[in-house]
Coordinates of C-alpha atoms in Angstrom, one line a residue:
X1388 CA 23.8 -5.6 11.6
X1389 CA 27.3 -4.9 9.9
X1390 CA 29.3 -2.0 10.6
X1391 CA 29.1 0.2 7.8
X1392 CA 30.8 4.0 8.1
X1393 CA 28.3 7.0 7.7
X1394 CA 29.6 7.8 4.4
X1395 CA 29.6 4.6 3.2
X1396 CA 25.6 4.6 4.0
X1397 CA 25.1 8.0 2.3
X1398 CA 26.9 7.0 -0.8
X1399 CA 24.6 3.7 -1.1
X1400 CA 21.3 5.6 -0.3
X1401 CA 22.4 7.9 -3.1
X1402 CA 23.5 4.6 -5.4
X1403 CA 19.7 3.4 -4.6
X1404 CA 18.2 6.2 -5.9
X1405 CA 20.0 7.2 -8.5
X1406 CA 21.4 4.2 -9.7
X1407 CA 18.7 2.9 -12.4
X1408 CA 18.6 6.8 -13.6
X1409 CA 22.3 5.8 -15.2
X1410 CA 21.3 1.9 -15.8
X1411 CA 18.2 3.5 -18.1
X1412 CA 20.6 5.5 -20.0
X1413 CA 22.7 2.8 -20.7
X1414 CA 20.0 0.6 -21.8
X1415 CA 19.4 2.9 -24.2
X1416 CA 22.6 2.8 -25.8
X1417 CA 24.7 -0.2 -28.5
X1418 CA 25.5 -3.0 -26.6
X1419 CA 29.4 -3.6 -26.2
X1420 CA 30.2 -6.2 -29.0
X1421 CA 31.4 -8.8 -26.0
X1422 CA 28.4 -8.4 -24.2
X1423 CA 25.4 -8.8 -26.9
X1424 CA 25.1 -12.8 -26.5
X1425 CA 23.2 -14.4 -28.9
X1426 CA 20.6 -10.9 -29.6
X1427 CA 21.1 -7.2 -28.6
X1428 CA 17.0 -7.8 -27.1
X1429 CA 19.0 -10.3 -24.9
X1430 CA 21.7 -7.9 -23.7
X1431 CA 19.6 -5.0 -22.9
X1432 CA 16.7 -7.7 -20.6
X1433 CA 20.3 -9.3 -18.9
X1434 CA 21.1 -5.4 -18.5
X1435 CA 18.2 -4.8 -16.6
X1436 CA 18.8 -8.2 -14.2
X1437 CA 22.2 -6.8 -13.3
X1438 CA 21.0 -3.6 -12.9
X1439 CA 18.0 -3.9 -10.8
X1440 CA 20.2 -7.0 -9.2
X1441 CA 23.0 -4.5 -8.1
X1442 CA 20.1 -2.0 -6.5
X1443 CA 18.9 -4.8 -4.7
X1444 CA 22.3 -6.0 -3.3
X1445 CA 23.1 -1.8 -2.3
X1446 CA 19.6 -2.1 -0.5
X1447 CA 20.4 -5.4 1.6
X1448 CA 23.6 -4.1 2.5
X1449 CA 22.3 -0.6 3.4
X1450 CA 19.6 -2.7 5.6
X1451 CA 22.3 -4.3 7.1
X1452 CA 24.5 -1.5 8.2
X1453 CA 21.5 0.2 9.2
X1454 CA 21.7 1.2 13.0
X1455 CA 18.4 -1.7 14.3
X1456 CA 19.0 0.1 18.0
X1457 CA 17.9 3.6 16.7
X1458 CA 15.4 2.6 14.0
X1459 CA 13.5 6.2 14.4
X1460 CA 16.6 8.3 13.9
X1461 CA 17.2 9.4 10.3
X1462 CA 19.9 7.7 9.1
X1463 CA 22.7 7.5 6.0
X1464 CA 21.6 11.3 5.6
X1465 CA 22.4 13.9 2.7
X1466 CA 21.4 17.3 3.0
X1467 CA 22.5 19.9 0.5
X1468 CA 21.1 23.0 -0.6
X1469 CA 19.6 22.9 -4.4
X1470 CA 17.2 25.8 -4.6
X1471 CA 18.6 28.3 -1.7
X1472 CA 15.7 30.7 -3.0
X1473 CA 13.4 28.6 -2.1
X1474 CA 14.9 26.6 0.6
X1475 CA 14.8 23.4 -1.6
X1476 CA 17.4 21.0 -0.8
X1477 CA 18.4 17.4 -2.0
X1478 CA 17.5 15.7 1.5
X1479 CA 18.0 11.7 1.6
X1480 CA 17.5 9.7 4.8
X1481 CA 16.0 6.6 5.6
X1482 CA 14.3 5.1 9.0
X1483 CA 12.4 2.2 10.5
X1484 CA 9.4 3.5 8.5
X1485 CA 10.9 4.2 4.6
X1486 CA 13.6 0.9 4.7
X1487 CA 11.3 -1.5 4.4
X1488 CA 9.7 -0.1 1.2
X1489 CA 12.8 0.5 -0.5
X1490 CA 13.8 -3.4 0.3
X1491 CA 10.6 -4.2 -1.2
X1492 CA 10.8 -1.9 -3.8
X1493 CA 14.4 -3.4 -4.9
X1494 CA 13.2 -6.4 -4.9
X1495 CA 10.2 -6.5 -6.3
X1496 CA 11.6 -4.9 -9.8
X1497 CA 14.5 -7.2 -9.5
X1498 CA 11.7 -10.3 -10.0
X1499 CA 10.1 -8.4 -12.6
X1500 CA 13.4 -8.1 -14.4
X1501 CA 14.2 -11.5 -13.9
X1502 CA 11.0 -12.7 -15.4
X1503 CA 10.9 -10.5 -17.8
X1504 CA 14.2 -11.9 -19.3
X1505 CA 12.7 -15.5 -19.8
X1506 CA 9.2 -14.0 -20.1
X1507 CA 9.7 -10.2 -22.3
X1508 CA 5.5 -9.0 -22.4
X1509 CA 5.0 -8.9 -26.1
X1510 CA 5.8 -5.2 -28.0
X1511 CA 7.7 -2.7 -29.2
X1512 CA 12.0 -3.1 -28.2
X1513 CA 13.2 -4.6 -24.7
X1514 CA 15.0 -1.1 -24.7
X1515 CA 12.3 0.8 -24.0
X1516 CA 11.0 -1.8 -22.0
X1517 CA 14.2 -1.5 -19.7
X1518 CA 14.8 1.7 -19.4
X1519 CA 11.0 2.5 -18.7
X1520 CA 11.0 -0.3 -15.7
X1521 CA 14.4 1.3 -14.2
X1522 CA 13.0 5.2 -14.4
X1523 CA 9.8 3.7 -12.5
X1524 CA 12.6 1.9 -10.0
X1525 CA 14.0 5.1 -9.2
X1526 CA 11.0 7.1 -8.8
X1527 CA 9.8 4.7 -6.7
X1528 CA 13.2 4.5 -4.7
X1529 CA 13.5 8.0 -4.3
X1530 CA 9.9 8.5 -3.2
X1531 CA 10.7 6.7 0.0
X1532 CA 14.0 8.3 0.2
X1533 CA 13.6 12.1 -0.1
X1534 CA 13.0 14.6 3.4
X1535 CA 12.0 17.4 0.8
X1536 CA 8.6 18.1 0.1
X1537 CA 9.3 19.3 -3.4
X1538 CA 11.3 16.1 -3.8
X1539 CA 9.0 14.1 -2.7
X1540 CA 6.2 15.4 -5.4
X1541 CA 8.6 15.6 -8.2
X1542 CA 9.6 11.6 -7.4
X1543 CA 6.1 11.0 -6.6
X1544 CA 5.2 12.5 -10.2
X1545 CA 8.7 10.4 -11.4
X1546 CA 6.8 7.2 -11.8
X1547 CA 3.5 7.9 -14.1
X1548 CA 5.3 8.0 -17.4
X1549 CA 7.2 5.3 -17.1
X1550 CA 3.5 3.5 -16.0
X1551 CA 1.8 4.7 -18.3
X1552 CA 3.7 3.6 -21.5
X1553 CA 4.2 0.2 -19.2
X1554 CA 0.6 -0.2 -19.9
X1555 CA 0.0 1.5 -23.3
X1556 CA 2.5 -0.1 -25.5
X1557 CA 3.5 -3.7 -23.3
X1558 CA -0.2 -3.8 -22.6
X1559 CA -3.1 -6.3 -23.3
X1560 CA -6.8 -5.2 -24.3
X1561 CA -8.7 -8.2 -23.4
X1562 CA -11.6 -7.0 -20.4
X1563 CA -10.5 -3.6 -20.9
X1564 CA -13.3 -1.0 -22.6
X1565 CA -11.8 0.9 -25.0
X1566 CA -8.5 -0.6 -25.0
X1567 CA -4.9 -0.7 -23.2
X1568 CA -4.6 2.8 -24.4
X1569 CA -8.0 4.1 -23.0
X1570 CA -7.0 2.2 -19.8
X1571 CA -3.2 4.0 -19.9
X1572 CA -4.9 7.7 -20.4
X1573 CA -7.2 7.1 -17.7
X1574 CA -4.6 6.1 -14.8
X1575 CA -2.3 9.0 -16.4
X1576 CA -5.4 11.5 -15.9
X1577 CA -6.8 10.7 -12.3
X1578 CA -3.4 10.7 -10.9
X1579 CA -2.1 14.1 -12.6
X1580 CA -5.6 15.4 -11.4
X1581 CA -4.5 14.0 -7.9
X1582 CA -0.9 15.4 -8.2
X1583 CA -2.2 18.8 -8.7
X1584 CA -4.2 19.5 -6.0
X1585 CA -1.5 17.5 -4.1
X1586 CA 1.0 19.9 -4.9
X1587 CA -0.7 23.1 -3.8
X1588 CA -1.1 21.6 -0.3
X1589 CA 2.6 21.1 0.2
X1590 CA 3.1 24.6 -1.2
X1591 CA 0.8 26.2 1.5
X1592 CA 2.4 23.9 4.1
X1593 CA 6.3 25.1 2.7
X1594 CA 5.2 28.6 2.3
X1595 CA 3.6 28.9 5.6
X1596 CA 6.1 27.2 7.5
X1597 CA 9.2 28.8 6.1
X1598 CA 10.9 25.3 5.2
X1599 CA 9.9 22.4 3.1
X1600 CA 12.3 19.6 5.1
X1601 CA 9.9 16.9 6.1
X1602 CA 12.1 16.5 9.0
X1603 CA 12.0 20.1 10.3
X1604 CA 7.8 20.3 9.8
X1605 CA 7.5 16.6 11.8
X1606 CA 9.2 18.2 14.4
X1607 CA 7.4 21.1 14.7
X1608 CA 4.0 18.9 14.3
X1609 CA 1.9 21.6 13.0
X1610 CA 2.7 24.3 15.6
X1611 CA 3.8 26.8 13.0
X1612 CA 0.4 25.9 11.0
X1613 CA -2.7 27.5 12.0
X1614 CA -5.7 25.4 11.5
X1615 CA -6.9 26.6 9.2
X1616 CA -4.1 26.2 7.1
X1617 CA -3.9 22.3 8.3
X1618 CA -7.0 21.7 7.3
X1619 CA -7.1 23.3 3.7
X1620 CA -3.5 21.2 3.1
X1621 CA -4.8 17.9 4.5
X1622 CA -7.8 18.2 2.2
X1623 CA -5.5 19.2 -0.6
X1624 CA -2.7 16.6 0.0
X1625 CA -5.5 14.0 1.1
X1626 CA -7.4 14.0 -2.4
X1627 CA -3.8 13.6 -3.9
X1628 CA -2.5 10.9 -1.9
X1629 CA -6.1 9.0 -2.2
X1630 CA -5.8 8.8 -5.6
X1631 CA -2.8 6.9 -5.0
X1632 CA -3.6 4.6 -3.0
X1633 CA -6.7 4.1 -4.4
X1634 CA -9.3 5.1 -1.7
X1635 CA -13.0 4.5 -2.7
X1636 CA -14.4 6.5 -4.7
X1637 CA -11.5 7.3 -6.3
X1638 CA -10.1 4.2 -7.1
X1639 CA -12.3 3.9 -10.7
X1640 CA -8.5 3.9 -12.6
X1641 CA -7.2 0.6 -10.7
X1642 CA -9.0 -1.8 -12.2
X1643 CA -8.5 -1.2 -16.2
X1644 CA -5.1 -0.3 -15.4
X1645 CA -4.0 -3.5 -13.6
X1646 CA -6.0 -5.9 -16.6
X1647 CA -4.5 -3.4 -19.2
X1648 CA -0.8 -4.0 -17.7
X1649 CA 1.7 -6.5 -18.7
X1650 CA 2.5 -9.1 -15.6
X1651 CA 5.1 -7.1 -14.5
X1652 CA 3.8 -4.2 -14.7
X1653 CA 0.7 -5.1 -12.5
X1654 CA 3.1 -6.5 -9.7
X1655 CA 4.9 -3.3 -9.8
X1656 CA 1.8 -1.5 -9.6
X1657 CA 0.0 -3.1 -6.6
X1658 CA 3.3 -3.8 -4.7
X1659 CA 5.0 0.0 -4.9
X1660 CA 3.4 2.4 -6.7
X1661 CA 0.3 1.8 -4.5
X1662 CA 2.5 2.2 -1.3
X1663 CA 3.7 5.6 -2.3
X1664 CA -0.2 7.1 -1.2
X1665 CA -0.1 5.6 2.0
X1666 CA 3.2 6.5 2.9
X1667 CA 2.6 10.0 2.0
X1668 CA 0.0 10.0 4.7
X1669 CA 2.1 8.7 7.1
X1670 CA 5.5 10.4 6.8
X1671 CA 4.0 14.0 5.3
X1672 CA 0.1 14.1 6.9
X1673 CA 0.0 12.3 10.5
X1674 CA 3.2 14.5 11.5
X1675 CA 3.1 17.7 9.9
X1676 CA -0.3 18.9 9.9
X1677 CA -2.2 17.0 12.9
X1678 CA -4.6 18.7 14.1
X1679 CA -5.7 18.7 10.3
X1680 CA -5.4 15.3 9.9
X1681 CA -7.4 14.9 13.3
X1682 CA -11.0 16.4 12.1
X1683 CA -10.4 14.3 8.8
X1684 CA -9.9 10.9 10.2
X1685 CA -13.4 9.8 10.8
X1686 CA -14.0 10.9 7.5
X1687 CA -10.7 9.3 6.2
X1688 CA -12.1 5.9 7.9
X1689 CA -15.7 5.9 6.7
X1690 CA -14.5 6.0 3.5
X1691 CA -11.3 3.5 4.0
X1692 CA -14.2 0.7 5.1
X1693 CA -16.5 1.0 2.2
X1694 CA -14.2 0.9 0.4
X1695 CA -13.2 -2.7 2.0
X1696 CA -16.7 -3.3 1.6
X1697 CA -17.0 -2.6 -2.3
X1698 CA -13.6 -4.3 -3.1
X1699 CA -14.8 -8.0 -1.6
X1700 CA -18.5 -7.0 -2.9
X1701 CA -17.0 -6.5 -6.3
X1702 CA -14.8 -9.4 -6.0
X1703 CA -17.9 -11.4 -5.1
X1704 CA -19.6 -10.1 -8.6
X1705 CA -16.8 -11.2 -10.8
X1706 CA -16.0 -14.7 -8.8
X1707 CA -20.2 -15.4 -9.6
X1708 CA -20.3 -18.3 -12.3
X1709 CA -21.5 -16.5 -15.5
X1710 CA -20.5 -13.1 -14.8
X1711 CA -17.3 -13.8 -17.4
X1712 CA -15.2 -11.9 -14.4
X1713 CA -11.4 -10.9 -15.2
X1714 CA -9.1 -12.7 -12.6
X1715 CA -6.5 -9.6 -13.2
X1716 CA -9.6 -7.6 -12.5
X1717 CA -10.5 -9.2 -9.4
X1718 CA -7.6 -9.0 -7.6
X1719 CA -7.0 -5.6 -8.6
X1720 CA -10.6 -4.5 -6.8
X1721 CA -9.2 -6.9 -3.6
X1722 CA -6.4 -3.9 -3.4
X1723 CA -9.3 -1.4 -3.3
X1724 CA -10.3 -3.2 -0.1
X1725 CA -7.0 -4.3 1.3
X1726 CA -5.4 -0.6 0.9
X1727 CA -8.9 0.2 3.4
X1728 CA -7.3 -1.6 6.0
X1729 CA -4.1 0.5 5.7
X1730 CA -6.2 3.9 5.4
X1731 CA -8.4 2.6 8.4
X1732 CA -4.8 2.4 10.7
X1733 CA -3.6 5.8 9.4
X1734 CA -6.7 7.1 10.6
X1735 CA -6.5 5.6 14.3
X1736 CA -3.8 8.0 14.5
X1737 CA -2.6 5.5 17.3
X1738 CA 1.0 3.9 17.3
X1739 CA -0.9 0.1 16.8
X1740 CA -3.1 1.4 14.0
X1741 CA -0.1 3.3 12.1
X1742 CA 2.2 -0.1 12.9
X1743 CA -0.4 -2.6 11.2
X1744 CA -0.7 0.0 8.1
X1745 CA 2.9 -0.5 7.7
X1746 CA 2.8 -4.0 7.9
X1747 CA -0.4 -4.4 5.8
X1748 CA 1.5 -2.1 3.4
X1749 CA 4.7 -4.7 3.3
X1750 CA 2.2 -7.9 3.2
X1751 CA 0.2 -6.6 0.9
X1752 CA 3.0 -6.0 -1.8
X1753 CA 4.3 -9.7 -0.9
X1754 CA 1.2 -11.3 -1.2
X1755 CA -0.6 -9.3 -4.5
X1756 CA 2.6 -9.2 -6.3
X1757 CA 2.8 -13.1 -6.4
X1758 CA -1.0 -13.2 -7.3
X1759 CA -0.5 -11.1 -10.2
X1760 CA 2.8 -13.4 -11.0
X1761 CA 0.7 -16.6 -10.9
X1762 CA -2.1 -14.8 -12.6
X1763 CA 0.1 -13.7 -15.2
X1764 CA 1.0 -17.4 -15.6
X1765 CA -2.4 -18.6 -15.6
X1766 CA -3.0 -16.5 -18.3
X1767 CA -0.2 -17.4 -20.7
X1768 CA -0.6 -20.9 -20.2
X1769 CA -4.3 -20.4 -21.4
X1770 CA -5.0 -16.8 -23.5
X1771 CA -7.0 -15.9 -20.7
X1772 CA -7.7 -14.8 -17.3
X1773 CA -11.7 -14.8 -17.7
X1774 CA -13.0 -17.4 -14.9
X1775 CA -15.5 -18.7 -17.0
X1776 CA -12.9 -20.0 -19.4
X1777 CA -10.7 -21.4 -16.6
X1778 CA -13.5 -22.8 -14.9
X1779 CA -15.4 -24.5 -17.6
X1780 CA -15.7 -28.0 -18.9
X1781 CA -11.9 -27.8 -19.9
X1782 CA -11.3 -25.5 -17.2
X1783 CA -8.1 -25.1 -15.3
X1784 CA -8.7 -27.6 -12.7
X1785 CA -4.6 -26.8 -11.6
X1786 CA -4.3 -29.0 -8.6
X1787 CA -5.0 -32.1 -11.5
X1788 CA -2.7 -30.1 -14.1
X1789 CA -0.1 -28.2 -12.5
X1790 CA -0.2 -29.1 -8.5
X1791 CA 2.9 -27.1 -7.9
X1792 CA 1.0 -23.6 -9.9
X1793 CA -2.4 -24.5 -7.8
X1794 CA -0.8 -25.0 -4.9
X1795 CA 0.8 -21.5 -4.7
X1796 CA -2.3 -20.1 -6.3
X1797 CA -4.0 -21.2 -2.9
X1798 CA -1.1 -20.4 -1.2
X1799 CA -1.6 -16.9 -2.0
X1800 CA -5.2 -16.5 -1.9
X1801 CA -4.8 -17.4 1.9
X1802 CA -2.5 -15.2 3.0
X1803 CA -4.3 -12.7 1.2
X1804 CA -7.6 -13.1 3.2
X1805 CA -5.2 -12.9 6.5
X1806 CA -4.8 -16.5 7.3
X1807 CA -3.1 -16.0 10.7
X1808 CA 0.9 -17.2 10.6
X1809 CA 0.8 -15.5 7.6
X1810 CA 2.1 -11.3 6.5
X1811 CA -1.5 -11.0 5.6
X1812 CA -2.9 -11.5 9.1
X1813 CA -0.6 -8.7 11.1
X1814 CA -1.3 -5.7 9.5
X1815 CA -5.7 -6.4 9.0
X1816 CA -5.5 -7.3 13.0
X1817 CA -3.5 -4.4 13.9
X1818 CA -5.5 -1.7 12.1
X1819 CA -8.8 -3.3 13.9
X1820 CA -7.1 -2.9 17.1
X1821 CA -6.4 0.7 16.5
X1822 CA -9.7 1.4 15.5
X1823 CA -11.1 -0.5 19.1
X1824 CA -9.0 2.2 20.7
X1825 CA -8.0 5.6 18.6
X1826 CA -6.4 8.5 19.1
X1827 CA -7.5 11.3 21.7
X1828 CA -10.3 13.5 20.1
X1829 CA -11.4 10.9 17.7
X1830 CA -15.3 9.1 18.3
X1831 CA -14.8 5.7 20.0
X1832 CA -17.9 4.5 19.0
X1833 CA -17.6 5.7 15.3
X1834 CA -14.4 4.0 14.8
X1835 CA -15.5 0.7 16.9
X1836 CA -18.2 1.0 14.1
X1837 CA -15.9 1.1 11.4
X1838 CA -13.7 -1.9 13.2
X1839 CA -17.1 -4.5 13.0
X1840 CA -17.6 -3.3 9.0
X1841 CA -13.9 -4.0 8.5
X1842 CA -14.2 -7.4 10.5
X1843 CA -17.2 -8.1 8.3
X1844 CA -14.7 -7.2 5.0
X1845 CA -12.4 -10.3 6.3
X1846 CA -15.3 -12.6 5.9
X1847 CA -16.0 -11.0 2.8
X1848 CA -12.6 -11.5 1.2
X1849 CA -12.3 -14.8 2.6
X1850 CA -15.4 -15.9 0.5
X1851 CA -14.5 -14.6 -2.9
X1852 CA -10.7 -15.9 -2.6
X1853 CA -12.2 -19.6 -1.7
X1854 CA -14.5 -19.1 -4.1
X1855 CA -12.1 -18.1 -7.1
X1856 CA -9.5 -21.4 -5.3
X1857 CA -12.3 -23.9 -5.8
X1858 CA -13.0 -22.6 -9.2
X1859 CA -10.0 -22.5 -10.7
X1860 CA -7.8 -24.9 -9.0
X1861 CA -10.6 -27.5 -7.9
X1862 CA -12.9 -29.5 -10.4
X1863 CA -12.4 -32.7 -12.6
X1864 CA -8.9 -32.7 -14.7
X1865 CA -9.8 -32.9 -19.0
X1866 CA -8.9 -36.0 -20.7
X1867 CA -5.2 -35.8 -22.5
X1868 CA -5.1 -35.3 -26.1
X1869 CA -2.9 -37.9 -27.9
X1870 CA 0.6 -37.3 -27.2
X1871 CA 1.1 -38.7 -30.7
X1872 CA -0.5 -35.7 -32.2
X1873 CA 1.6 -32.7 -33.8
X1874 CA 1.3 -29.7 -31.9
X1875 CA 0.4 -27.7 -35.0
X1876 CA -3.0 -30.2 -35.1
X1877 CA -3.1 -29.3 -31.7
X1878 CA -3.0 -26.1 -32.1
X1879 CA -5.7 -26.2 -34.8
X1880 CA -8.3 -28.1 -32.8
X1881 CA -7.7 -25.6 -30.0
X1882 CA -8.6 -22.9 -31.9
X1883 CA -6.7 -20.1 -30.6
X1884 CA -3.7 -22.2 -30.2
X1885 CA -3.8 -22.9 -26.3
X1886 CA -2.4 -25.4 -25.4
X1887 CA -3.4 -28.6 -24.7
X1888 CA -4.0 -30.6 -21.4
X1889 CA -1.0 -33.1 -22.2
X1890 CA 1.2 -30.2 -22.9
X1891 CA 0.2 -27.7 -19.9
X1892 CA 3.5 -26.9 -18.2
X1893 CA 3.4 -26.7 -13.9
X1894 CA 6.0 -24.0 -12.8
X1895 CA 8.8 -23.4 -14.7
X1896 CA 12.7 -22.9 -13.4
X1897 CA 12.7 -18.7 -13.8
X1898 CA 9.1 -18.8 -12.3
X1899 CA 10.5 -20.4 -9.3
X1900 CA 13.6 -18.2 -8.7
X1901 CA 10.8 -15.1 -9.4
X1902 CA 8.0 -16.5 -6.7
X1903 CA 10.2 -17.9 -4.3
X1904 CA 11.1 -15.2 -2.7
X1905 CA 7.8 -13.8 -2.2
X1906 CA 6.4 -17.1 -0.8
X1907 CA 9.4 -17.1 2.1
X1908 CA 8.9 -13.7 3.2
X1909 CA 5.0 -14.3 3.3
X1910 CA 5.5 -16.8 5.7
X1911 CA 8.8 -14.9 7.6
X1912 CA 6.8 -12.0 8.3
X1913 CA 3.5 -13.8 9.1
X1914 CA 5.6 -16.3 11.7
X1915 CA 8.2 -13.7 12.9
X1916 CA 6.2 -10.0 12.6
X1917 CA 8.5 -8.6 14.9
X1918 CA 11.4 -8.1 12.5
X1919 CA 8.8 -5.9 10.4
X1920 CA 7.3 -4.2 13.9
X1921 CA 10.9 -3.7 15.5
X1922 CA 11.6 -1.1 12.9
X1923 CA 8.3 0.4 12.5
X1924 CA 7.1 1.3 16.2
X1925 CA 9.9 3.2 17.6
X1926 CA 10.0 5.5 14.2
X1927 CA 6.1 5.7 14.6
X1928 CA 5.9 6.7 18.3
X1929 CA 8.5 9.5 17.7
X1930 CA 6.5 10.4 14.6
X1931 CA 3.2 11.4 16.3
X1932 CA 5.1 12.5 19.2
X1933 CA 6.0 15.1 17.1
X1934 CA 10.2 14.1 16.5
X1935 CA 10.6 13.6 19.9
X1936 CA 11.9 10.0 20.9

């Protein structure tokens, strides 16, 4: 920790969030003359590194001034009135519980910037491309950021656009019925649907309550809420948040959206925008409206397991030889089941279940965002993620090909079935524990139900991740073509100009600097958990004690 003056932390937090607002403008505009290099696409993608770079480095240095002794006080705080009708006010502040996700945040769009400049997704102009990634940035940012529950949905709401063109126009159609576009309209539809509803529960809680400071209402804990009127807004927030998330059943959207996406577009999808659901639940449900929350839990976790269930029963369907399964898709369904272990911890209401969602919420960015990296990769080496192609008689067989692109392909597949010493492990281990032993009011034995069917998930996901390892990294490597041979020939023979065996590259210098990161924290937070838990717990106990440390 760094000493860092008060205002000096508000100024940054504000930096943070607003920051790529201003760097999307300027993308926007002409280049300078001195700074075009050798294209104007190149200046505007080298625009985005620096800008997304520069959010990152305000985010580290706001980490490091944060105040680690007082991780559940809110902290580098602005608070000024905006609507004084309604009591709306521009409220920043960040805790043990909302600095993590904006580290990971930062950095994840500063990798997807960074690749993107050695690696722009085929389309219309890097401008748009640019500016779209830094609007998402800042929505995402600010979604973590804001006290206000007005703020909160209009930042919440900040991000679909920006998504949704992400996917329509720097999108691919191959596994997707009816196209990128149809795939674009649908995640655009369930989560405005979602938003809606959303938005009419915090407008009961605001109106009912007099205030809509998230701060104020987690104080009070619901005692200026009847019932009643907790139960109609956890319902009506609840449906909104799911969709997030995505809880099963209404997670239908995930899966063409994240094969539709560009690379980045998928690691930005599964390793923020997915957060923003369950952190809803967390910082707006579990504190302001409990007793609500309370007679929805059970409910909340019977749905969080089956949907573990389907996910790794889905998974299993598409790693099956001959099913022509999408490996984009397939991960995308193992978030279905990995975000049920975060839903099944809110739902424990209990300090250790709440703890391992946010920790299954961190690892589960780290770890899916370098999946859909090396995925990505897979794919453009190839023309395809379909693991019938990669595992055929020319298949990928990447541990003969590309050792170093195998090896973190396996890498990742086990720390995302929870190898233990990895991030996966923490948060799967602590949600189960919550369940074994949940809140006051809730059914014991319902929820140690629900912990078996979720321990019966890990072995689940364990056997389609092995299964997809063995397929595409294992198997006998293809004889070389004749190095002798033009590449055009090559290309000819090929048919759809894939490249050859003799010319399949292992892990380029950009992909390195992009993954590396990812890889170290994997292994930080699975070998050292307590940096992560050190800032979560004391910020969760005051939470459901109602504000009070």
């Amino acid at each position: 920790m760094i000493d860092i003056s008060e205002s000096v932390m508000q100024f940054l937090l504000a930096l943070i969030v607003v920051g790529p607002l201003i760097g999307a403008v300027a993308a926007l505009l002409p280049a300078p003359p001195g700074l075009r290099g050798k294209s104007p696409d190149q200046a505007v993608l080298r625009h985005g590194v620096t800008v997304t770079g520069a959010i990152l480095l305000a985010t580290i240095v706001l980490a490091l001034g944060f105040d680690h002794d007082q991780p559940s006080k809110m902290q580098a705080t602005t608070d000024i009135s905006w609507i004084a009708a309604l009591d709306v006010r521009i409220h920043l502040g960040v805790d043990g519980i909302s600095l993590p996700l904006l580290v990971l945040t930062a950095l994840l769009t500063f990798l997807c910037a960074l690749y993107s400049y050695f690696k722009m997704p085929p389309g219309p102009s890097p401008k748009g491309f640019v500016a779209l990634l830094l609007v998402l940035e800042s929505g995402t940012l600010a979604t973590f950021a804001v006290l206000d529950l007005l703020l909160f949905f209009l930042a919440f709401e900040m991000v679909l656009i920006p998504m949704y063109f992400l996917i329509a126009r720097w999108g691919g159609s191959e596994g997707v019925t009816g196209g990128r576009q149809a795939a674009a309209f649908k995640f655009i539809l369930y989560t405005l649907l979602g938003s809606v509803v959303m938005l009419l529960g915090l407008l009961l809680i605001g109106l009912n309550a007099g205030t809509f400071d998230m701060v104020a209402l987690a104080t009070d804990n619901g005692r200026g809420l009847s019932t009643s009127v907790q139960l109609i807004a956890v319902l009506a927030i609840g449906l909104g948040l799911a969709v997030k998330t995505p809880m099963w059943p209404l997670h239908s959207w995930l899966p063409d959206a994240h094969t539709a996406a560009p690379t980045v577009g998928s690691v930005l999808l599964a390793g923020v925008l997915l957060k923003m659901g369950t952190y809803g639940f967390v910082r707006i449900v579990l504190p302001i409206a409990p007793d609500g929350m309370r007679t929805f839990a059970p409910y909340l976790a019977a749905f969080a397991v089956v949907g573990i269930i389907y996910g790794s029963l889905a998974c299993l369907a598409l790693a099956k030889q001959g099913a022509g399964g999408d490996l984009k898709r397939l991960i995308a369904y193992s978030s279905v089941g990995h975000m049920g272990f975060v839903l099944l911890g809110i739902a424990t209401m209990t300090p250790t279940g709440v703890n391992g969602a946010l920790f299954a919420n961190i690892a589960h960015g780290l770890i899916t965002g370098l999946l859909f990296f090396l995925v990505g990769a897979v794919k453009e080496r190839y023309g395809s993620a379909d693991l019938d192609t990669l595992a055929g008689a020319t298949g990928a067989a990447l541990y003969g090909r590309a050792p170093r692109l195998g090896g973190l392909l396996a890498f990742a597949a086990v720390a995302s079935l929870g190898l233990p010493g990895l991030a996966g492990f923490w948060g799967e281990m602590l949600a189960m524990f919550g369940a074994f032993d949940p809140a006051e009011g809730l059914s014991r034995p319902a929820f140690l139900t629900f912990m078996v069917i979720a321990g019966f998930g890990t072995l689940l996901t364990a056997a389609y991740l092995l299964i997809v390892v063995r397929r595409v990294c294992m198997g006998a490597q293809p004889h070389e073509a004749p190095r002798e041979a033009p590449r055009e020939a090559q290309q000819d023979e090929a048919g759809a100009g894939a490249p050859e065996p003799a010319r399949f590259a292992d892990v380029r210098t950009y992909e390195f600097a992009a993954w590396t990161p990812l890889v170290v924290l994997t292994v930080l937070a699975g070998l050292w958990p307590a940096v992560l838990l050190g800032l979560t717990d004391p910020a969760v106990q005051k939470l459901l004690a109602g504000g009070k440390s």
